[in-house]
PDB file of N, CA and C in Angstrom:
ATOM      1  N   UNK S 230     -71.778  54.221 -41.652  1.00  0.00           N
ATOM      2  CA  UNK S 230     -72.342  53.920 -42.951  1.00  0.00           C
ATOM      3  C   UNK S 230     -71.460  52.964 -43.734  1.00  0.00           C
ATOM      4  N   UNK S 231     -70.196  52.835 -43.579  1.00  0.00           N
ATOM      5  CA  UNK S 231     -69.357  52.362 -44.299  1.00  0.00           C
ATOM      6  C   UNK S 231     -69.604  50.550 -44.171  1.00  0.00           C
ATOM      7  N   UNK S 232     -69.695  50.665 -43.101  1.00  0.00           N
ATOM      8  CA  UNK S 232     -69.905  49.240 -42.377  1.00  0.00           C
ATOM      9  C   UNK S 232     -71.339  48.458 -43.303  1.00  0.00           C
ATOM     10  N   UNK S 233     -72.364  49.278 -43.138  1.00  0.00           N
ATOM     11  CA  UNK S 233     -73.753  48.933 -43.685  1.00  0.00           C
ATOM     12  C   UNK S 233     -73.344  48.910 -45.807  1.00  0.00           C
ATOM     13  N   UNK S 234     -72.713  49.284 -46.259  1.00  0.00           N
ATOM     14  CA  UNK S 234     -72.075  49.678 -47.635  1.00  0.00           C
ATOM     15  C   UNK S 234     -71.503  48.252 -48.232  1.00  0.00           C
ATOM     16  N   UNK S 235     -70.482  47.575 -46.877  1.00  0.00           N
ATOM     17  CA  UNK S 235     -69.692  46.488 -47.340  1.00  0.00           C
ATOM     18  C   UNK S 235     -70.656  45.775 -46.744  1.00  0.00           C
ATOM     19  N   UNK S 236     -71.686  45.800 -46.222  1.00  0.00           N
ATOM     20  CA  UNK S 236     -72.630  44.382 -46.115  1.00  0.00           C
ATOM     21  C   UNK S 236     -73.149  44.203 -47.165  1.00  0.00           C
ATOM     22  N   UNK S 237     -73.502  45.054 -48.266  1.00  0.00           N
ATOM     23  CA  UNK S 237     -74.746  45.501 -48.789  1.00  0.00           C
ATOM     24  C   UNK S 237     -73.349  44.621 -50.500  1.00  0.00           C
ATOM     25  N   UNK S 238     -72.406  44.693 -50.281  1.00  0.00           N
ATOM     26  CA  UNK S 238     -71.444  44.351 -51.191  1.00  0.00           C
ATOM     27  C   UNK S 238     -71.147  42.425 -51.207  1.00  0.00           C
ATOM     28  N   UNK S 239     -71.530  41.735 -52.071  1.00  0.00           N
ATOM     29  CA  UNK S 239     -71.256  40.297 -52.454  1.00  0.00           C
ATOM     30  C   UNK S 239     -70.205  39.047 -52.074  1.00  0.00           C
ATOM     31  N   UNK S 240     -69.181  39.946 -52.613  1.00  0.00           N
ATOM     32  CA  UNK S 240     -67.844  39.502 -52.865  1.00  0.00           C
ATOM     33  C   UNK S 240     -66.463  40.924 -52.538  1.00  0.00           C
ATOM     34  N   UNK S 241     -65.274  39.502 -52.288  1.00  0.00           N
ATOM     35  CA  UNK S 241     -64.524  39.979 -51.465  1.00  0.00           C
ATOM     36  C   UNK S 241     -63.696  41.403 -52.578  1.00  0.00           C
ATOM     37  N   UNK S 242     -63.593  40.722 -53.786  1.00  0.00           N
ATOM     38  CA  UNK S 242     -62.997  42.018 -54.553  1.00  0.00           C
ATOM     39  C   UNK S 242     -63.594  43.180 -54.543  1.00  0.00           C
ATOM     40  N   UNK S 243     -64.821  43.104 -55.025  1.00  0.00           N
ATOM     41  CA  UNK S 243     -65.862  44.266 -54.474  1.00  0.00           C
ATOM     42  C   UNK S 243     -65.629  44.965 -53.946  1.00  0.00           C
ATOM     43  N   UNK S 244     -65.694  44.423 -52.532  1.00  0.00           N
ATOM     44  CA  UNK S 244     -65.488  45.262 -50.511  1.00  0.00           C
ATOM     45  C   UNK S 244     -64.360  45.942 -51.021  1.00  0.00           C
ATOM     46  N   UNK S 245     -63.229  45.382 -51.313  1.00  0.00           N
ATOM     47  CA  UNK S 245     -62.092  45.810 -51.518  1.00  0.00           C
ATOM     48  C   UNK S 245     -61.659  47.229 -52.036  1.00  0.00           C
ATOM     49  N   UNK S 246     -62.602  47.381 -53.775  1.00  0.00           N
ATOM     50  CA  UNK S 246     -62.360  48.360 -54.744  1.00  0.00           C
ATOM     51  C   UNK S 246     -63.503  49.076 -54.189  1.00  0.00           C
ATOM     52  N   UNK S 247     -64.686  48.960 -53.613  1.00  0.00           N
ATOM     53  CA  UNK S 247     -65.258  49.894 -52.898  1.00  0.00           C
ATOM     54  C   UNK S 247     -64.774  50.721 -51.385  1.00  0.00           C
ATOM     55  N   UNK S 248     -63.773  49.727 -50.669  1.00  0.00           N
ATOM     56  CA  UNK S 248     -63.216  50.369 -49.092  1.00  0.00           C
ATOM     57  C   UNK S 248     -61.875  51.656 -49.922  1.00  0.00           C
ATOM     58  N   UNK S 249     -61.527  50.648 -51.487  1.00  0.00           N
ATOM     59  CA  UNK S 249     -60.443  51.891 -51.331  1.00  0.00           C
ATOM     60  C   UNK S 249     -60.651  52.943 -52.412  1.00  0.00           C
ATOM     61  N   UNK S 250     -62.005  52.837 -53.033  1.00  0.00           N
ATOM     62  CA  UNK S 250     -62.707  54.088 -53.608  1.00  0.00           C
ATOM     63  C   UNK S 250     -62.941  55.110 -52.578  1.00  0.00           C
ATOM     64  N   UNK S 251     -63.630  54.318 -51.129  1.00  0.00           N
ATOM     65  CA  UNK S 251     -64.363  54.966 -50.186  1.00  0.00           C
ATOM     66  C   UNK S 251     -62.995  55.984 -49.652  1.00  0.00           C
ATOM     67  N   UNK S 252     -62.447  55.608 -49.027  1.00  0.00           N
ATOM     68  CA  UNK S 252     -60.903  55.697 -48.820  1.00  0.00           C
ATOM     69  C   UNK S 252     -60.133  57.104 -49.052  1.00  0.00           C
ATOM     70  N   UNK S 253     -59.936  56.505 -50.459  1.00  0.00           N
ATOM     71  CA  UNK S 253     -59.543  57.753 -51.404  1.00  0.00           C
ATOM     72  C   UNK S 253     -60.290  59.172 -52.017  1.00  0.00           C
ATOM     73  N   UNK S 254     -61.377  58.427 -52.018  1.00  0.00           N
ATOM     74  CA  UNK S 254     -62.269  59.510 -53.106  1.00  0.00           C
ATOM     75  C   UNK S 254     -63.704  60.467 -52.030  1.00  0.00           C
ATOM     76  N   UNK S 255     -63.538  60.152 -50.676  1.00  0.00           N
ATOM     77  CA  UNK S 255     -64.501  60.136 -49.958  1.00  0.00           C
ATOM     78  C   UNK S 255     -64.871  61.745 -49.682  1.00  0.00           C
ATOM     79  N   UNK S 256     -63.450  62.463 -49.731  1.00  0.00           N
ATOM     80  CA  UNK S 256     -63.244  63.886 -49.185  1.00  0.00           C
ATOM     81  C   UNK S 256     -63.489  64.459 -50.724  1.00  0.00           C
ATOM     82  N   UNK S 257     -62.815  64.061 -51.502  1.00  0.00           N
ATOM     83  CA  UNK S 257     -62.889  65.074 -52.909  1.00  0.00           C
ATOM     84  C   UNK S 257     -64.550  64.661 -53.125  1.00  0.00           C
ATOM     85  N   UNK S 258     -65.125  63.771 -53.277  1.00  0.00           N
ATOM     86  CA  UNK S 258     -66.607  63.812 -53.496  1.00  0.00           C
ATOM     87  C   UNK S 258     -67.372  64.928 -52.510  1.00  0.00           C
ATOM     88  N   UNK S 259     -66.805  65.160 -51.588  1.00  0.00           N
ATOM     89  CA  UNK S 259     -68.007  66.421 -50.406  1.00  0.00           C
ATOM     90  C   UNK S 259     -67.434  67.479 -51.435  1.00  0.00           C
ATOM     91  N   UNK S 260     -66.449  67.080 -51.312  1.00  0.00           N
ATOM     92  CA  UNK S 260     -65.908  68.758 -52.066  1.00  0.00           C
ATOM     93  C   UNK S 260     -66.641  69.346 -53.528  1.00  0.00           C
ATOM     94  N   UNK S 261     -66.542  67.883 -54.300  1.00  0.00           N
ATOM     95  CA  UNK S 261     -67.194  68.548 -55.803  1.00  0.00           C
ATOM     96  C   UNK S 261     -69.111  68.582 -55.246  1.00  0.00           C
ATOM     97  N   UNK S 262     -69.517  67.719 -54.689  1.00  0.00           N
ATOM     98  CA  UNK S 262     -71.016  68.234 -54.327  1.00  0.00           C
ATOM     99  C   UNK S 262     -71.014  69.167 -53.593  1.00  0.00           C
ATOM    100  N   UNK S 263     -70.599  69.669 -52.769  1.00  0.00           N
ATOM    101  CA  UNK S 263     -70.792  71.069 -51.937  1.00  0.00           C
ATOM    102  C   UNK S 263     -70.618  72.552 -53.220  1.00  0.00           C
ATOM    103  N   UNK S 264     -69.330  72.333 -54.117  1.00  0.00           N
ATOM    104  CA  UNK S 264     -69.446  72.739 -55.216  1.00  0.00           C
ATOM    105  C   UNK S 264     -70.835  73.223 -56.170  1.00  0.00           C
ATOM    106  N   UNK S 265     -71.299  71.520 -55.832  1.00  0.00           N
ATOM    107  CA  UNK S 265     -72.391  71.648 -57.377  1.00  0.00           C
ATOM    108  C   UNK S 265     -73.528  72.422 -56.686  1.00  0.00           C
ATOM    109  N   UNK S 266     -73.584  71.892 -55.117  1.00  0.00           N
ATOM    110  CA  UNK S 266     -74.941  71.881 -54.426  1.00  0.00           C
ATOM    111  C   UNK S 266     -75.031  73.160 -53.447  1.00  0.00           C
ATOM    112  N   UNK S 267     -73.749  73.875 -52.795  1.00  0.00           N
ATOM    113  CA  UNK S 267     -73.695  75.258 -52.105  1.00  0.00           C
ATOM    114  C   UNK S 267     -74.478  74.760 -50.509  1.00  0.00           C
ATOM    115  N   UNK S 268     -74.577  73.340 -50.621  1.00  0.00           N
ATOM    116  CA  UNK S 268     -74.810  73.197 -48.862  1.00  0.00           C
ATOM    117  C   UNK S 268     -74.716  72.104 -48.728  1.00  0.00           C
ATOM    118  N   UNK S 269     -74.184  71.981 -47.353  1.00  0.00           N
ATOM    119  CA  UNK S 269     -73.460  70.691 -47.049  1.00  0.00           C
ATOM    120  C   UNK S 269     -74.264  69.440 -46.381  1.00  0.00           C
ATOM    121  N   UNK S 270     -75.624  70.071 -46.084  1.00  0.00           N
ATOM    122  CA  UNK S 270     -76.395  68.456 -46.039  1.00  0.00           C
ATOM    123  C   UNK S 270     -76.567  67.963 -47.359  1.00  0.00           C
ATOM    124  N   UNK S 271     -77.291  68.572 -48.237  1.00  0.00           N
ATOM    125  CA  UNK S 271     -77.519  67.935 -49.689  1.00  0.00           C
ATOM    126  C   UNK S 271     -76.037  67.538 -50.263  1.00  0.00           C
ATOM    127  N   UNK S 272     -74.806  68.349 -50.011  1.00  0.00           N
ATOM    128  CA  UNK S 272     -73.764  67.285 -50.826  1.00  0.00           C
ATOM    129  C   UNK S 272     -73.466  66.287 -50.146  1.00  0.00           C
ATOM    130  N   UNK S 273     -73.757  65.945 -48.644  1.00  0.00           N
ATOM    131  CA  UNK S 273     -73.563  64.570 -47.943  1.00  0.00           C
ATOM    132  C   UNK S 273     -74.515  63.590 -48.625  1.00  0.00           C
ATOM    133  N   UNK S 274     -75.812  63.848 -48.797  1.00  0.00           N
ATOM    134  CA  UNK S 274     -76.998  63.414 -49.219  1.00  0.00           C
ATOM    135  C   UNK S 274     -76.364  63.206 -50.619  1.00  0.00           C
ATOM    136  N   UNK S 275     -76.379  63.702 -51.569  1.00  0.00           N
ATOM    137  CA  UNK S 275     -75.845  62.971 -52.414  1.00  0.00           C
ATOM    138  C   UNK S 275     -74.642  62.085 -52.456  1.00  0.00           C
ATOM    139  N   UNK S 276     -73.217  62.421 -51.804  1.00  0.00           N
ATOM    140  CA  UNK S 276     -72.258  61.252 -52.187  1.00  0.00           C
ATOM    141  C   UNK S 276     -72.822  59.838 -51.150  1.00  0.00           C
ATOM    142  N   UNK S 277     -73.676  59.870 -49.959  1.00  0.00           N
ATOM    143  CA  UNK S 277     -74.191  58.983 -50.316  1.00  0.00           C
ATOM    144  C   UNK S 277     -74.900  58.048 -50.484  1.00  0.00           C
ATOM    145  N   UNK S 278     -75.714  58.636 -51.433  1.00  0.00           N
ATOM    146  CA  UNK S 278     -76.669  58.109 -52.366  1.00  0.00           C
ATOM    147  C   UNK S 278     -75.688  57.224 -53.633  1.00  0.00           C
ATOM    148  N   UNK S 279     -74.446  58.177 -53.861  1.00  0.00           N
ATOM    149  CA  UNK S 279     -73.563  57.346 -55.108  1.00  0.00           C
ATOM    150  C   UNK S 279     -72.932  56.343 -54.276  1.00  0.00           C
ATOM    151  N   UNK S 280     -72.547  55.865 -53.103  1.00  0.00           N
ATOM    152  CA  UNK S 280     -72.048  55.763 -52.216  1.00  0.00           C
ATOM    153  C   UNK S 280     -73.219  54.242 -52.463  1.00  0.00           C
ATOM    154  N   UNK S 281     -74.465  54.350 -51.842  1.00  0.00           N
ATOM    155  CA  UNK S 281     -74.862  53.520 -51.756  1.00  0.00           C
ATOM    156  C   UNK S 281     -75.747  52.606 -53.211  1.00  0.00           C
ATOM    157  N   UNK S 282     -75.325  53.567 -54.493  1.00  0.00           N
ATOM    158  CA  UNK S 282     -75.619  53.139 -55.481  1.00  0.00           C
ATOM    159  C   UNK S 282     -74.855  52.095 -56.059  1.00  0.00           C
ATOM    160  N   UNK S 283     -73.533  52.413 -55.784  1.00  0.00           N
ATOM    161  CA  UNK S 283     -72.389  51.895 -56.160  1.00  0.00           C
ATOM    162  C   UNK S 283     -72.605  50.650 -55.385  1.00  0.00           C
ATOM    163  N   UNK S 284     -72.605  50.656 -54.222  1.00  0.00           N
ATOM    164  CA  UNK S 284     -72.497  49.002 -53.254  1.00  0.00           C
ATOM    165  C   UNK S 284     -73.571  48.387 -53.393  1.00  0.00           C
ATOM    166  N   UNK S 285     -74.865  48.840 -54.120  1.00  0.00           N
ATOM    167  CA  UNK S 285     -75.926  48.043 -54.605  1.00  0.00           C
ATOM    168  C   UNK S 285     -75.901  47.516 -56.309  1.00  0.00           C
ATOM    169  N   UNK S 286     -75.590  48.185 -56.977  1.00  0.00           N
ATOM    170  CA  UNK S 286     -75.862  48.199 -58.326  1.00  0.00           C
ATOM    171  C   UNK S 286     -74.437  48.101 -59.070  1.00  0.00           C
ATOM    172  N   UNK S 287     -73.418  48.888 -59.128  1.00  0.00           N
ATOM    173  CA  UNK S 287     -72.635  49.521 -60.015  1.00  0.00           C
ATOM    174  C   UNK S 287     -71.425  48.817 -59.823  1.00  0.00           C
ATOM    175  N   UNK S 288     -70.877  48.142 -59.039  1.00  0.00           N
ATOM    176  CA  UNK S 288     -69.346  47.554 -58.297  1.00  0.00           C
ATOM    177  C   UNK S 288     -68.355  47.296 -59.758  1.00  0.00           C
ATOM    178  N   UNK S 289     -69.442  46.132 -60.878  1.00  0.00           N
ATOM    179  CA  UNK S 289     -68.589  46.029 -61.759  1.00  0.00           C
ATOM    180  C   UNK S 289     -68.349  46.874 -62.708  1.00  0.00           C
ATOM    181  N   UNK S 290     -69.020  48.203 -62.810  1.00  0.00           N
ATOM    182  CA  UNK S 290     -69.348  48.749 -63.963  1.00  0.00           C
ATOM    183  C   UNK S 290     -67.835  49.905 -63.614  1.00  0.00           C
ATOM    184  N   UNK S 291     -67.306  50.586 -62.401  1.00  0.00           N
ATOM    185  CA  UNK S 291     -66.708  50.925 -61.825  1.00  0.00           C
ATOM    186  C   UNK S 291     -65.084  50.537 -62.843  1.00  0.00           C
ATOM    187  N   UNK S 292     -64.493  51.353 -63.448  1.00  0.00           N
ATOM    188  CA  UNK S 292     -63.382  51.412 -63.787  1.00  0.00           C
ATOM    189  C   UNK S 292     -61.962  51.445 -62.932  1.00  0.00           C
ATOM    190  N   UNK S 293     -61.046  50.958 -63.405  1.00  0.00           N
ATOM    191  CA  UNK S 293     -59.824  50.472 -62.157  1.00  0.00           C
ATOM    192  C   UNK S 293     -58.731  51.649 -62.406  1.00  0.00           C
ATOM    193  N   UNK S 294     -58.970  52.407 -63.827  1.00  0.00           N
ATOM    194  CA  UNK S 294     -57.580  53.513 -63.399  1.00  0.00           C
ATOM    195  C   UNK S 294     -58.259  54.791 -62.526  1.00  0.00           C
ATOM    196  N   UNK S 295     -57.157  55.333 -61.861  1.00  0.00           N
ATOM    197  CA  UNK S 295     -57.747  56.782 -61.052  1.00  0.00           C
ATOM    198  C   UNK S 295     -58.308  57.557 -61.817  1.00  0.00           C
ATOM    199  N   UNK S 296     -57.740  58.065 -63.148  1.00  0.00           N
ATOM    200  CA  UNK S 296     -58.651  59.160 -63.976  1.00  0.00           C
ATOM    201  C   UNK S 296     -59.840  58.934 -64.122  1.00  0.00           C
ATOM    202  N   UNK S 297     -59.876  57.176 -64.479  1.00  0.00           N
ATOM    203  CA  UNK S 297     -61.517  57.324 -64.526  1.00  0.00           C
ATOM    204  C   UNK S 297     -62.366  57.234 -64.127  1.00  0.00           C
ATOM    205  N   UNK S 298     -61.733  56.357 -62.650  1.00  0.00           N
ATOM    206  CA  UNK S 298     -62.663  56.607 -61.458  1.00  0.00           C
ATOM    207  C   UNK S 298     -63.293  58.016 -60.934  1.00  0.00           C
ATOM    208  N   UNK S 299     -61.925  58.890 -60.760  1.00  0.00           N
ATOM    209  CA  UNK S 299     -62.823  60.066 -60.652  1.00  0.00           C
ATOM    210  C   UNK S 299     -63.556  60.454 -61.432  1.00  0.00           C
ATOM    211  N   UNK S 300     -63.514  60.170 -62.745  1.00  0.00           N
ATOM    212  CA  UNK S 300     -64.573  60.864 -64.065  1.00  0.00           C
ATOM    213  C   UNK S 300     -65.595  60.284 -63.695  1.00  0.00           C
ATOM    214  N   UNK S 301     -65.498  58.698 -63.604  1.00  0.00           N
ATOM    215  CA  UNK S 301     -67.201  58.268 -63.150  1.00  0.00           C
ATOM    216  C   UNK S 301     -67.650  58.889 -61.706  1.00  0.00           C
ATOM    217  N   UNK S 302     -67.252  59.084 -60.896  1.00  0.00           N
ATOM    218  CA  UNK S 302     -67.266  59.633 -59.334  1.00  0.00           C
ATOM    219  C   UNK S 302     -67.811  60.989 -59.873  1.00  0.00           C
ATOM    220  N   UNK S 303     -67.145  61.954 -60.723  1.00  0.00           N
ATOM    221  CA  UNK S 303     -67.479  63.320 -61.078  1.00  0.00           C
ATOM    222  C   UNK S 303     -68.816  63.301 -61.862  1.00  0.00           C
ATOM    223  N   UNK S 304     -69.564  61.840 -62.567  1.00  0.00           N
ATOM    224  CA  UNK S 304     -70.278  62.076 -63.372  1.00  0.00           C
ATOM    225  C   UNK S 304     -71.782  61.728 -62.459  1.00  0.00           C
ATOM    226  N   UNK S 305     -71.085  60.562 -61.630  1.00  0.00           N
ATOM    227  CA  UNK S 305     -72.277  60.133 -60.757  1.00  0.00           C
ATOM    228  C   UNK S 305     -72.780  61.153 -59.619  1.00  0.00           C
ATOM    229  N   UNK S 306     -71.508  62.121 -59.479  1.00  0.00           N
ATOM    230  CA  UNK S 306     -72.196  62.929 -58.582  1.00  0.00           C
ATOM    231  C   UNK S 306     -73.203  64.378 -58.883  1.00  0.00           C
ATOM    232  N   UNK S 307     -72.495  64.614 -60.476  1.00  0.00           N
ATOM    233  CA  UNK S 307     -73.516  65.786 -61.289  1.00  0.00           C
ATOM    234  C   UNK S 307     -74.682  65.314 -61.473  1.00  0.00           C
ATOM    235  N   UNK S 308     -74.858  63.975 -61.658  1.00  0.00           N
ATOM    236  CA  UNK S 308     -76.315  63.299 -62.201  1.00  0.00           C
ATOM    237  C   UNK S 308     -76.934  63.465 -60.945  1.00  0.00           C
ATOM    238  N   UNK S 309     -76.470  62.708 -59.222  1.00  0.00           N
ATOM    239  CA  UNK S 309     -77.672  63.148 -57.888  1.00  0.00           C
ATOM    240  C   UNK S 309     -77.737  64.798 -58.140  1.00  0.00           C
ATOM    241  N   UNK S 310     -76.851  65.487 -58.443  1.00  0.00           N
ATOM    242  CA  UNK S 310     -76.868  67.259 -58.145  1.00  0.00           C
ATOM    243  C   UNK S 310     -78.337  67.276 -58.749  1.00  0.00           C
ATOM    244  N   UNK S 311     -78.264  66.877 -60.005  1.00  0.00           N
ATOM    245  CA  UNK S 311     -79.680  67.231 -60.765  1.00  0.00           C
ATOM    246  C   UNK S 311     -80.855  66.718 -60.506  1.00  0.00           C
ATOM    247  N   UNK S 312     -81.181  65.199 -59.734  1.00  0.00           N
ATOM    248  CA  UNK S 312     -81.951  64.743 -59.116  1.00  0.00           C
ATOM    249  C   UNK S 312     -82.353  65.523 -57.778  1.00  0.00           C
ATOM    250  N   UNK S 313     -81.609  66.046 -56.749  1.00  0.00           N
ATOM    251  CA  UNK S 313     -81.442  67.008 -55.606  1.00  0.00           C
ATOM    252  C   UNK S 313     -82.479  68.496 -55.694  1.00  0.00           C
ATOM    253  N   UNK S 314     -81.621  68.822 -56.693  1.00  0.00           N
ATOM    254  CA  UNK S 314     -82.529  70.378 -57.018  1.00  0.00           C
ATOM    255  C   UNK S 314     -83.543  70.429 -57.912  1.00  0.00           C
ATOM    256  N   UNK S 315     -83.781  68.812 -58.218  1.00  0.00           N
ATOM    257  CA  UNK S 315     -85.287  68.709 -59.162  1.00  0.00           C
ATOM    258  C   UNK S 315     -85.708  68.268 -57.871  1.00  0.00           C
ATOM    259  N   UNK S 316     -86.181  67.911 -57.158  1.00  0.00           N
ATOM    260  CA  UNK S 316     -86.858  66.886 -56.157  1.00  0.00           C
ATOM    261  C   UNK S 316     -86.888  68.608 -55.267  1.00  0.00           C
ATOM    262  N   UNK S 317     -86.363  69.478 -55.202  1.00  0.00           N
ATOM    263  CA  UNK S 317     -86.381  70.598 -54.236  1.00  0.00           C
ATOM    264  C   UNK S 317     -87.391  71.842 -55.431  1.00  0.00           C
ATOM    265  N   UNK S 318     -87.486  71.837 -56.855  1.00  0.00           N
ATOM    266  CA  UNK S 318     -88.264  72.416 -57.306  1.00  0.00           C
ATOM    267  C   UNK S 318     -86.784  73.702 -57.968  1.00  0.00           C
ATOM    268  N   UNK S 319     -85.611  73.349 -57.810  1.00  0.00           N
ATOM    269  CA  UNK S 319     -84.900  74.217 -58.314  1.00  0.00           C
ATOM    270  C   UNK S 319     -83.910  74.054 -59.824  1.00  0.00           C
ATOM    271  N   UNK S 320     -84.684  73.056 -60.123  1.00  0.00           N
ATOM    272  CA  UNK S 320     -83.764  72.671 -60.978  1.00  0.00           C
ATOM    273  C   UNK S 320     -84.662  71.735 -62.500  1.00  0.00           C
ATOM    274  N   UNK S 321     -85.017  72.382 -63.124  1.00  0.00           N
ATOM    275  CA  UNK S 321     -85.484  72.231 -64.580  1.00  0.00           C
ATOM    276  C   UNK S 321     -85.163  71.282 -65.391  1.00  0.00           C
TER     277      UNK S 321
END
């Protein structure tokens, strides 16, 4: 998937701050969706969905210190949680 992610990415800075988001943040993202979601296809399914939101849409919007990367990483992944268990009928 990673491969199909940096095609899907423009420019070389991009690839870059996305290979070392991917990198870094790849394991703690299963971790907080398995968290939100209690099963591990839907938290794959969501990080990525942020995963591939990010390499379509979001690259510049993406903040450069760690705190807030993970805050946006932590926020983008509560927002699929709620898309997930609405689309499954569990979630209001």
């Amino acid at each position: 998937m990673l491969f199909f992610y940096l095609s899907i990415i423009d420019n070389d800075t991009d690839r870059n701050k996305f290979l070392n988001i991917y990198n870094n943040y790849l394991d703690w993202m299963l971790k907080i969706a398995f968290h939100f979601l209690e099963n591990q296809a839907d938290a794959e399914d969501a990080v990525q969905d942020v995963f591939l939101d990010m390499a379509m849409y979001s690259m510049r919007n993406i903040p450069d210190s760690p705190n807030e990367i993970k805050a946006y990483l932590f926020i983008c992944i509560r927002n699929r949680k709620a898309k997930i268990l609405q689309e499954k009928g569990k979630y209001v």
